[in-house]
mmCIF file of C-alpha atoms in Angstrom:
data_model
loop_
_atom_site.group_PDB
_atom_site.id
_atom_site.type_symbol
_atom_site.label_atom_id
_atom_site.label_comp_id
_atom_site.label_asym_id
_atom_site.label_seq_id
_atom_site.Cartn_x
_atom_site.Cartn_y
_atom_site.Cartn_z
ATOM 1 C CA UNK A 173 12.929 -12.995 11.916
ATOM 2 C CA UNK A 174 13.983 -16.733 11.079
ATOM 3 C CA UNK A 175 11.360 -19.260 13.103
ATOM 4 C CA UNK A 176 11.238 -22.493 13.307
ATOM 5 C CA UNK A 177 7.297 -24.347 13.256
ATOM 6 C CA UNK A 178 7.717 -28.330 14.123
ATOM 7 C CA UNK A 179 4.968 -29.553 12.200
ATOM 8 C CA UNK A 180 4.365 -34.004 12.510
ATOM 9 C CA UNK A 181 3.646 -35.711 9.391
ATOM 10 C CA UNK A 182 1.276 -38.677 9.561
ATOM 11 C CA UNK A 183 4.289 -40.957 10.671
ATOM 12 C CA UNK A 184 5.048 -39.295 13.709
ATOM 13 C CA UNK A 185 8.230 -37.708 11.965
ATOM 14 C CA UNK A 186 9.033 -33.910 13.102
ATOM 15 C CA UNK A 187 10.193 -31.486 10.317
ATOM 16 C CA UNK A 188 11.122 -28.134 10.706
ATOM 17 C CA UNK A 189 9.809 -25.680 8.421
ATOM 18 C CA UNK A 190 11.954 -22.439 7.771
ATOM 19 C CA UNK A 191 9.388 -18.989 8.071
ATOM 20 C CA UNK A 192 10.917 -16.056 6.747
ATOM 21 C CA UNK A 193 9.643 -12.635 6.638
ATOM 22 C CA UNK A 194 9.784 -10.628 3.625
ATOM 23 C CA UNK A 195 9.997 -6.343 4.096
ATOM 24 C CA UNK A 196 8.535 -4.548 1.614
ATOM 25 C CA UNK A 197 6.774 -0.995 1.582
ATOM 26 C CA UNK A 198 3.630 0.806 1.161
ATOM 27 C CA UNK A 199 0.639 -1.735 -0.110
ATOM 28 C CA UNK A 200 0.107 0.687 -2.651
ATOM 29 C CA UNK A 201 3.049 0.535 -4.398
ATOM 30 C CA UNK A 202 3.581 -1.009 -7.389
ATOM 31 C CA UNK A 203 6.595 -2.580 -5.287
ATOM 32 C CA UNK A 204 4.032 -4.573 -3.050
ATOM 33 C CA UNK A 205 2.698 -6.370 -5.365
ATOM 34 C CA UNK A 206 5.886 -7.511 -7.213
ATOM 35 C CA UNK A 207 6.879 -8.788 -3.398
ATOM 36 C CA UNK A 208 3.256 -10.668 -2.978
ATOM 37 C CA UNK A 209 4.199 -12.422 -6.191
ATOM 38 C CA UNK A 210 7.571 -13.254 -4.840
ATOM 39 C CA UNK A 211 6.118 -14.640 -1.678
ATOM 40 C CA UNK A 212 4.136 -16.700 -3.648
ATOM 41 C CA UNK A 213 6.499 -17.768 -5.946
ATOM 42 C CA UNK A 214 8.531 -19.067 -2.759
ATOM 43 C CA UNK A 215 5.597 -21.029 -0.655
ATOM 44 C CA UNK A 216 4.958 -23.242 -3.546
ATOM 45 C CA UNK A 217 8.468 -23.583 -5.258
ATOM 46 C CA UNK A 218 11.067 -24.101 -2.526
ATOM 47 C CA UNK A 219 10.173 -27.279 -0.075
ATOM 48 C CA UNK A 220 10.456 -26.271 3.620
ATOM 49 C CA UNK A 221 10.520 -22.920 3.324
ATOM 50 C CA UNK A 222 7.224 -20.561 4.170
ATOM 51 C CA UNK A 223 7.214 -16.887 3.642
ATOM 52 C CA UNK A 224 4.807 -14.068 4.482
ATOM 53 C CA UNK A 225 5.030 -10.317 2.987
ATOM 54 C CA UNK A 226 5.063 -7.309 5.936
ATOM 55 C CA UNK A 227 4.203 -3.696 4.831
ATOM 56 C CA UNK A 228 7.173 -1.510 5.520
ATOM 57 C CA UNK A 229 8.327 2.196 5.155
ATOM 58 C CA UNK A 230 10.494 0.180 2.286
ATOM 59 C CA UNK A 231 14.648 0.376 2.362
ATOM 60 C CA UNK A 232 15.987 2.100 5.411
ATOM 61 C CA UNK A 233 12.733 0.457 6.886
ATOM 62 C CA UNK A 234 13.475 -3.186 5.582
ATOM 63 C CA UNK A 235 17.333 -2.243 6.957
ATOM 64 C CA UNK A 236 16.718 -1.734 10.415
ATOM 65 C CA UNK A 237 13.978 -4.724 10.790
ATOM 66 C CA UNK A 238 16.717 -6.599 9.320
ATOM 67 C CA UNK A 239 19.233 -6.031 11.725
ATOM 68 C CA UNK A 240 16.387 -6.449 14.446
ATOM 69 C CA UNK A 241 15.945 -9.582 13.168
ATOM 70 C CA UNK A 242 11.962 -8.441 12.398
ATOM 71 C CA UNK A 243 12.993 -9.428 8.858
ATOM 72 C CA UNK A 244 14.738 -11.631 6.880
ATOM 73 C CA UNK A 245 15.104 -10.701 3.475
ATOM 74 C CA UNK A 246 13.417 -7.359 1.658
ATOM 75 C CA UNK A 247 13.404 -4.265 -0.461
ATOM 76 C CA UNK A 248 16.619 -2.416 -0.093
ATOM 77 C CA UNK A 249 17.981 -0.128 -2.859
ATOM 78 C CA UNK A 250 21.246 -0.233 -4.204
ATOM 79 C CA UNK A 251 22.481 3.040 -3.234
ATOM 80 C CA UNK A 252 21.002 2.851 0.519
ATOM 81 C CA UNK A 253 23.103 -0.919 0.554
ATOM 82 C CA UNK A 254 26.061 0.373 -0.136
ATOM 83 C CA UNK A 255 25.657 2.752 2.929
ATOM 84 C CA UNK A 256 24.241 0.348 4.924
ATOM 85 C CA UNK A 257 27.159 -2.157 4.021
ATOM 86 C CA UNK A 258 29.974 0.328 5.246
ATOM 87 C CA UNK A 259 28.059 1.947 7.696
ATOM 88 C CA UNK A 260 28.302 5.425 5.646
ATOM 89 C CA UNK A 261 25.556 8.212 5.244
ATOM 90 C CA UNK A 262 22.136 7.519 6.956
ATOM 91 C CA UNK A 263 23.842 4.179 8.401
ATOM 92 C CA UNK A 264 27.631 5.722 9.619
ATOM 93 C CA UNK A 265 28.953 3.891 12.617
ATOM 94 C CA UNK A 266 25.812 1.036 12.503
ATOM 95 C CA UNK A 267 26.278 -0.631 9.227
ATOM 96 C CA UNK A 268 23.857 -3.753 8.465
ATOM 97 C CA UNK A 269 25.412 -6.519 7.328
ATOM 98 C CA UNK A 270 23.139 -8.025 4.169
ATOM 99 C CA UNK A 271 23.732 -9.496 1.060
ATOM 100 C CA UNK A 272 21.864 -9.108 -2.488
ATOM 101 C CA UNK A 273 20.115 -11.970 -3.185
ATOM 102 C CA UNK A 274 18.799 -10.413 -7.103
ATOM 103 C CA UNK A 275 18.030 -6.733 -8.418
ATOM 104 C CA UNK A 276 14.789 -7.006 -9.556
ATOM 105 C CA UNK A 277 14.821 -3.775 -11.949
ATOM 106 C CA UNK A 278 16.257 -0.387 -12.211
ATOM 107 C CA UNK A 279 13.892 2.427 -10.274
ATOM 108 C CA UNK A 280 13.543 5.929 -11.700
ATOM 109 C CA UNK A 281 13.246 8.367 -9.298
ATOM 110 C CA UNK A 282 10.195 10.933 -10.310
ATOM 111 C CA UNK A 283 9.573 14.010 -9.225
ATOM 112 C CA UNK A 284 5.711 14.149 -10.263
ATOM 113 C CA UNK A 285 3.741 17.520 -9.349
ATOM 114 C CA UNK A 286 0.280 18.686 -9.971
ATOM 115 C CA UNK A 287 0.171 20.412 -13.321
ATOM 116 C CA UNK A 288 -1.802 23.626 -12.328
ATOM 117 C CA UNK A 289 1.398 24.044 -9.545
ATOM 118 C CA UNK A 290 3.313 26.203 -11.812
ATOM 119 C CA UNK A 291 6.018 24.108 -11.267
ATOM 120 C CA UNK A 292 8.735 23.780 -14.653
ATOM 121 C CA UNK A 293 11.771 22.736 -13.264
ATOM 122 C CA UNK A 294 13.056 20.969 -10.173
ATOM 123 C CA UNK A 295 14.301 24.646 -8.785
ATOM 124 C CA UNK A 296 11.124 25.428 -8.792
ATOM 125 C CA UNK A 297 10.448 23.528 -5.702
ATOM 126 C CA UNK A 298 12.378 26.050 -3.338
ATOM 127 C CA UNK A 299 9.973 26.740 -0.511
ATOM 128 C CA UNK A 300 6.819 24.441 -1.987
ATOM 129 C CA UNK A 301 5.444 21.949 0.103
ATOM 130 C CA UNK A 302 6.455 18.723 -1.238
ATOM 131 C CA UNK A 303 7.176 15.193 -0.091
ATOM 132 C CA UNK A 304 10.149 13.562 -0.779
ATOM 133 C CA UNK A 305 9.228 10.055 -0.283
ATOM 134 C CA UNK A 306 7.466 7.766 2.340
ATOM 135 C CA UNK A 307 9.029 8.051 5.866
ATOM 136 C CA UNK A 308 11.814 6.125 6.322
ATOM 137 C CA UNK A 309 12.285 4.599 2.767
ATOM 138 C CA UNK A 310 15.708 4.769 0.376
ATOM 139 C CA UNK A 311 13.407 7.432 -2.095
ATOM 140 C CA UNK A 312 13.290 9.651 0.941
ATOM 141 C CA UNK A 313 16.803 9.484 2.335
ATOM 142 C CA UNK A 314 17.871 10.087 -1.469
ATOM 143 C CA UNK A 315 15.864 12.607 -2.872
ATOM 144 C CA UNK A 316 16.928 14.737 0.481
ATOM 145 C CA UNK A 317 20.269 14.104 -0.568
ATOM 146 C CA UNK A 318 19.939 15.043 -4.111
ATOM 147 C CA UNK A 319 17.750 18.270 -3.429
ATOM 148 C CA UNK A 320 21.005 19.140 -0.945
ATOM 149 C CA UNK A 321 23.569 18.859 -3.584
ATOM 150 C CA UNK A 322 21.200 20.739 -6.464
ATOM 151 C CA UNK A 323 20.773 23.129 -3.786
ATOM 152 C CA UNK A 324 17.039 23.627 -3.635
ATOM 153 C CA UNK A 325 15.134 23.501 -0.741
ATOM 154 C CA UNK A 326 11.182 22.171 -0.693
ATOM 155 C CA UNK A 327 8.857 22.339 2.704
ATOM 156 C CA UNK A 328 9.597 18.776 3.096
ATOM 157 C CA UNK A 329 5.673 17.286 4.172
ATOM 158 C CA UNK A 330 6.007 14.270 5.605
ATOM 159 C CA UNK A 331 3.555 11.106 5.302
ATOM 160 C CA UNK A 332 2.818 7.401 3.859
ATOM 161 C CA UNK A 333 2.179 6.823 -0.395
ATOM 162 C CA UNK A 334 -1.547 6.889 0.508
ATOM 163 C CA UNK A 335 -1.676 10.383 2.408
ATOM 164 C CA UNK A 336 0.661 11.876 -0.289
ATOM 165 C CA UNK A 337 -1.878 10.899 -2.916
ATOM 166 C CA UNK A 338 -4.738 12.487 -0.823
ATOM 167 C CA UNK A 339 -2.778 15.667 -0.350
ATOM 168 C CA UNK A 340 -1.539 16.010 -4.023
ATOM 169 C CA UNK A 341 -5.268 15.358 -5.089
ATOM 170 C CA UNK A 342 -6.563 18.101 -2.634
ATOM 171 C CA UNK A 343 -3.812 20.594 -3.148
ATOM 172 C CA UNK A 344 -2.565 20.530 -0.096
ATOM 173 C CA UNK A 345 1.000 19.172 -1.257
ATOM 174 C CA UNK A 346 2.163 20.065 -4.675
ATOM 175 C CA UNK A 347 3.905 16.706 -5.696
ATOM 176 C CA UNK A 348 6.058 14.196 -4.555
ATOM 177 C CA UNK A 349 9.178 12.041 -5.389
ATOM 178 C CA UNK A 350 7.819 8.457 -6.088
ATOM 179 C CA UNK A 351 10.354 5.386 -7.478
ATOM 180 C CA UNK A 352 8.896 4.151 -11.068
ATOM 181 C CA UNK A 353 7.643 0.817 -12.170
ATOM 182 C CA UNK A 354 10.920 0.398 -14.141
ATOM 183 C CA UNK A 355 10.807 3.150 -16.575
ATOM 184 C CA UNK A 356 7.484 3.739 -15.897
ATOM 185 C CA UNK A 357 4.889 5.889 -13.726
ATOM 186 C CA UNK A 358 4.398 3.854 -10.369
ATOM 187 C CA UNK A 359 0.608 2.947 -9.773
ATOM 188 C CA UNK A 360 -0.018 5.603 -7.137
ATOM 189 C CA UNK A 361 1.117 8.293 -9.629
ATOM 190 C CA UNK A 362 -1.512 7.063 -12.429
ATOM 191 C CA UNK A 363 -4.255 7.011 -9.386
ATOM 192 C CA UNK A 364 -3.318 10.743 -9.184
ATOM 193 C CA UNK A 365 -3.185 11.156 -12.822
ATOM 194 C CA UNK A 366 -6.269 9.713 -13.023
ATOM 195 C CA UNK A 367 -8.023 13.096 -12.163
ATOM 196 C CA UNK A 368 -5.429 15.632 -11.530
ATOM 197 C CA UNK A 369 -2.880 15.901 -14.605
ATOM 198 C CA UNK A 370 0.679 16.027 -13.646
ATOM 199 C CA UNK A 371 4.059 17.234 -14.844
ATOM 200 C CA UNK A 372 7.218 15.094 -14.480
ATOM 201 C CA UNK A 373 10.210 17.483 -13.767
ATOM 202 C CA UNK A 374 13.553 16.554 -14.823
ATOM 203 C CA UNK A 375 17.068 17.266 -14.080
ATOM 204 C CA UNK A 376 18.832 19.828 -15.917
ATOM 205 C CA UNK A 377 22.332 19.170 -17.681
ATOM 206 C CA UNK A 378 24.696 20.970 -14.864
ATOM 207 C CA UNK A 379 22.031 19.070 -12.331
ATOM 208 C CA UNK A 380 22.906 15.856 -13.354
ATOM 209 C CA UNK A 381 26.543 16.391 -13.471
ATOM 210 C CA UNK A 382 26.826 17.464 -9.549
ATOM 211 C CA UNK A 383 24.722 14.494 -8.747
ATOM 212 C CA UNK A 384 27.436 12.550 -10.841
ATOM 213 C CA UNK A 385 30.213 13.754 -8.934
ATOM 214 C CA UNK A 386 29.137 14.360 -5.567
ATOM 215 C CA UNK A 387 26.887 10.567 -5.320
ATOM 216 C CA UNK A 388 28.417 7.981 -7.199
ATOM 217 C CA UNK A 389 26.263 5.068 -5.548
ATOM 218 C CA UNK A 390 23.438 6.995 -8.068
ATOM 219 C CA UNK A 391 22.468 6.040 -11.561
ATOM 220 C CA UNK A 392 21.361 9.347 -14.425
ATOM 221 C CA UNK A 393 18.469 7.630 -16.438
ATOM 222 C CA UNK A 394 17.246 9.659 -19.206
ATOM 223 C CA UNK A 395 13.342 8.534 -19.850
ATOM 224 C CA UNK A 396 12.342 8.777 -22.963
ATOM 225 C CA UNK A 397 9.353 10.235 -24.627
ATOM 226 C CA UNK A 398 5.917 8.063 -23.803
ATOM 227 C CA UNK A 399 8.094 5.494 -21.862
ATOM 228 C CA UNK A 400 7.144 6.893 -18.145
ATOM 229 C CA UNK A 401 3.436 6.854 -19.800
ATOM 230 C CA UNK A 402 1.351 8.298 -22.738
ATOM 231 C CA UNK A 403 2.059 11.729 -23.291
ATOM 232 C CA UNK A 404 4.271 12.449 -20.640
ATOM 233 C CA UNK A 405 8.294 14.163 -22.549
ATOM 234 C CA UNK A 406 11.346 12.684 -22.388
ATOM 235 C CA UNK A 407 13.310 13.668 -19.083
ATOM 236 C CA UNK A 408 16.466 13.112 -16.708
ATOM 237 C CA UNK A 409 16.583 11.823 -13.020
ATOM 238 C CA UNK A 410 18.135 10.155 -10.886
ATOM 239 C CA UNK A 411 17.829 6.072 -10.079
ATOM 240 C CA UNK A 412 19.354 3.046 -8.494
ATOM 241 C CA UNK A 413 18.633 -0.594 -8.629
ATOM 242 C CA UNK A 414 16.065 -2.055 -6.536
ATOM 243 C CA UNK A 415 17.351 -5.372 -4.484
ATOM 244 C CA UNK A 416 16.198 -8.548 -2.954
ATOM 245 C CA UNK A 417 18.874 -8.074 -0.030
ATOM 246 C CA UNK A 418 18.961 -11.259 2.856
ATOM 247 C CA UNK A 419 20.540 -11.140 6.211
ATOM 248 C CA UNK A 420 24.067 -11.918 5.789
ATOM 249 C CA UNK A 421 23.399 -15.060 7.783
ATOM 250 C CA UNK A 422 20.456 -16.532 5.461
ATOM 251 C CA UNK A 423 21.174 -20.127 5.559
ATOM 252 C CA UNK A 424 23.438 -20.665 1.834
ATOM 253 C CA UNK A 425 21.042 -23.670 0.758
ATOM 254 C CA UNK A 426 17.621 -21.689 1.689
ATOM 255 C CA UNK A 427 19.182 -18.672 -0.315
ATOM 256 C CA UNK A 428 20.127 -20.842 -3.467
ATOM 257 C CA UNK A 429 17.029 -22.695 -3.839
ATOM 258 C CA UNK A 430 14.750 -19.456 -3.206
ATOM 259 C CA UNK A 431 16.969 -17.762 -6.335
ATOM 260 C CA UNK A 432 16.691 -20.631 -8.111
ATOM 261 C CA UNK A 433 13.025 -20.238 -7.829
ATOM 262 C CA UNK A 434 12.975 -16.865 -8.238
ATOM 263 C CA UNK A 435 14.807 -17.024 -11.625
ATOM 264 C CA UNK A 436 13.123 -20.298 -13.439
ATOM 265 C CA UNK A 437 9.412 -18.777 -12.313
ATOM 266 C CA UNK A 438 9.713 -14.875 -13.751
ATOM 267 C CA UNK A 439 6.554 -14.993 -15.661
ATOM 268 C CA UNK A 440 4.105 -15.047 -12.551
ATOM 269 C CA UNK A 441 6.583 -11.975 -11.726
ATOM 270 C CA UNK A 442 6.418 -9.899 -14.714
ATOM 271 C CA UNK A 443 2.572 -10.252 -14.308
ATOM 272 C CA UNK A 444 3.105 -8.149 -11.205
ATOM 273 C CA UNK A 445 5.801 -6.089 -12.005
ATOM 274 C CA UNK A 446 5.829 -5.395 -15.567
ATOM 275 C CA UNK A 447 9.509 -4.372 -16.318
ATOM 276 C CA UNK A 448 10.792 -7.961 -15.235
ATOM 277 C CA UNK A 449 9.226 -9.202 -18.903
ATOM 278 C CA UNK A 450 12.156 -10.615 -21.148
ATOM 279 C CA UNK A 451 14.614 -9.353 -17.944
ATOM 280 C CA UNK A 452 17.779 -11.286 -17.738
ATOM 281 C CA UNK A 453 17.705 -10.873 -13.597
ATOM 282 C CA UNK A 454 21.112 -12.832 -13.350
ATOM 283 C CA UNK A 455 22.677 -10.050 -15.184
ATOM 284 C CA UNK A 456 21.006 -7.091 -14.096
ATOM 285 C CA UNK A 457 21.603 -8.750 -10.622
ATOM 286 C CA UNK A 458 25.684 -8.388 -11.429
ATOM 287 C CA UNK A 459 25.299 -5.023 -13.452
ATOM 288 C CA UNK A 460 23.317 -2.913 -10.566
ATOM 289 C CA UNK A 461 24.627 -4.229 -7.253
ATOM 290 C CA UNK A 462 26.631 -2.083 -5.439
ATOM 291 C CA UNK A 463 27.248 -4.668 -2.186
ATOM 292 C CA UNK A 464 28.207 -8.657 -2.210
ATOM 293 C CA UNK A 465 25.779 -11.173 -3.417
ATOM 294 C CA UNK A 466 24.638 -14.270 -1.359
ATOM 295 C CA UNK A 467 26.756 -17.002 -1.699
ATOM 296 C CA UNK A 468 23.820 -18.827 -2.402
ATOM 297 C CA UNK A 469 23.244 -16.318 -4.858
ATOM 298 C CA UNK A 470 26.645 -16.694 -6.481
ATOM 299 C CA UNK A 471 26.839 -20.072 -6.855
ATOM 300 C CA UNK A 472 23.208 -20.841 -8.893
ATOM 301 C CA UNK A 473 24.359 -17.655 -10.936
ATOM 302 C CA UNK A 474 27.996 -19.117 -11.702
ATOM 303 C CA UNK A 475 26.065 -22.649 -12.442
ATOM 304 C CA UNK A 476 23.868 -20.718 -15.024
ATOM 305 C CA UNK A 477 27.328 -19.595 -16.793
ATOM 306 C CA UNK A 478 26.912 -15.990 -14.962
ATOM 307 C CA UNK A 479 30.403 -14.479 -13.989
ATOM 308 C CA UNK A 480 30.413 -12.593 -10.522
ATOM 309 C CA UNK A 481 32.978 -10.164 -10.581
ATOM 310 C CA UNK A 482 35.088 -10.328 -7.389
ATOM 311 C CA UNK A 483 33.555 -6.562 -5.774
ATOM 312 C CA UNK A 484 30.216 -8.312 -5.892
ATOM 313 C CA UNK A 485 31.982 -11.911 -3.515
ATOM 314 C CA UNK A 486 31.789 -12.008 0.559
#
């Protein structure tokens, strides 16, 4: 949703201002806060340019606003891009045309249930009321892909991050697939934690190798002991790379400068989104993008000495 405010300095000269609209997800997601900082980062850094956060249902969400024009620029995973760039899967026939602007970490996909569920393995979900991520967001589209190809079959409960952390806390629901904070336990899974322990179930070997072959666009992350939090084991699942993804039509100077920004100011970042500390996001930008960068995107990389392989180019 590009918009143009006239604004007249004390001279009587007009200047346009460029508003952009940033989707994001639920406001109790770790995710939120990292795109509040981002926001930020933008309204003070990059001259003519203001930029507001919206709450979303996140990815296929921030996909469709985007093609609306109702955003801008926002959350989209890498695995939901690459359908949405070639119109395949949840996107066949109405592909979006966006490009990555930076991946701003990789995203574990947990599967976190309450710890008095008798739940030990991810087959143990056949038939258990579970949600498989907020409605209408990448996490749900590919955890309902992954549970098809696994073969097992939860009683999918549908809902937002906040009534999925009711319901888990009340027993109603059993647990729920929730991306990470990096490596880590996303904020709405410590609120749960908080005062109903949980289990983190992980893929098994012969899992992880169907998920392999039968969705490439997916990532196999094995979290190690104490990394997703204290106490919790080591474990397998599946993940992707989270994106800053732009309408394809993002003016190429607005683009570059809000990178630029983006990449010179990543300690006010890291304060919101903890796995960005000591990040190279250039290069994690080139290593987990599955769809063309920005050219504006390309060229402040290739001026930082970054090589953009040619898959990645308009």
């Amino acid at each position: 949703m590009l918009a143009v405010v006239i604004s007249l300095c004390a001279a009587g000269v007009a200047h346009a201002d460029t508003r952009l609209t940033i989707g994001s997800t639920s406001s109790s997601s770790s995710h939120y806060g990292y795109f509040v900082a981002v926001s930020q980062i933008i309204n003070e850094n990059v001259d003519g340019v203001r930029s507001s956060v919206m709450e979303t249902g996140a990815t296929i969400d921030n996909l469709r606003r985007i093609k609306r024009n109702q955003a801008d620029m926002g959350l989209v995973t890498t695995n939901v891009a690459y359908d949405a760039y070639h119109g395949e899967g949840a996107f066949e026939g109405n592909e979006v045309p966006t490009n990555v602007l930076w991946v701003y970490g990789p995203s574990a996909q947990n599967v976190v249930v309450r710890a008095d569920a008798g739940l030990n393995t991810i087959s143990d979900l056949e038939g258990v009321k579970f949600n498989p991520g907020i409605v209408g967001s990448g996490t749900e589209a590919t955890a309902e892909a992954v549970f098809d190809v696994i073969g097992v079959t939860p009683d999918y409960v549908r809902g937002s991050t906040t009534d999925m952390v009711n319901q888990i806390k009340d027993n109603r629901v059993k647990g729920y697939v929730k991306s990470g904070n990096g490596r880590m336990l996303d904020a709405s899974s410590i609120d749960i934690a908080t005062m109903t322990p949980v289990n983190i179930l992980g893929l098994s070997d012969e899992q992880a190798d169907a998920i392999r072959q039968e969705l490439p666009s997916l990532g196999i992350m094995n979290i190690e002991e104490n990394e997703a939090g204290d106490g919790y084991p080591a474990y397998t699942t599946w993940a992707y790379g989270n994106t800053v993804s732009s309408r394809a039509d993002l003016d190429e100077e607005v683009a570059y400068n809000i990178v630029k920004a983006i990449v010179e100011h990543q300690d006010a970042q890291a304060a919101a989104f903890s796995v960005l500390k000591d990040a190279d996001i250039p290069e994690m930008t080139i290593e987990l993008a599955t769809t063309p960068l920005h050219p504006g995107a390309i060229r402040y990389f290739e001026e930082q000495g970054y090589e953009v392989p040619e898959h990645l180019k308009p």
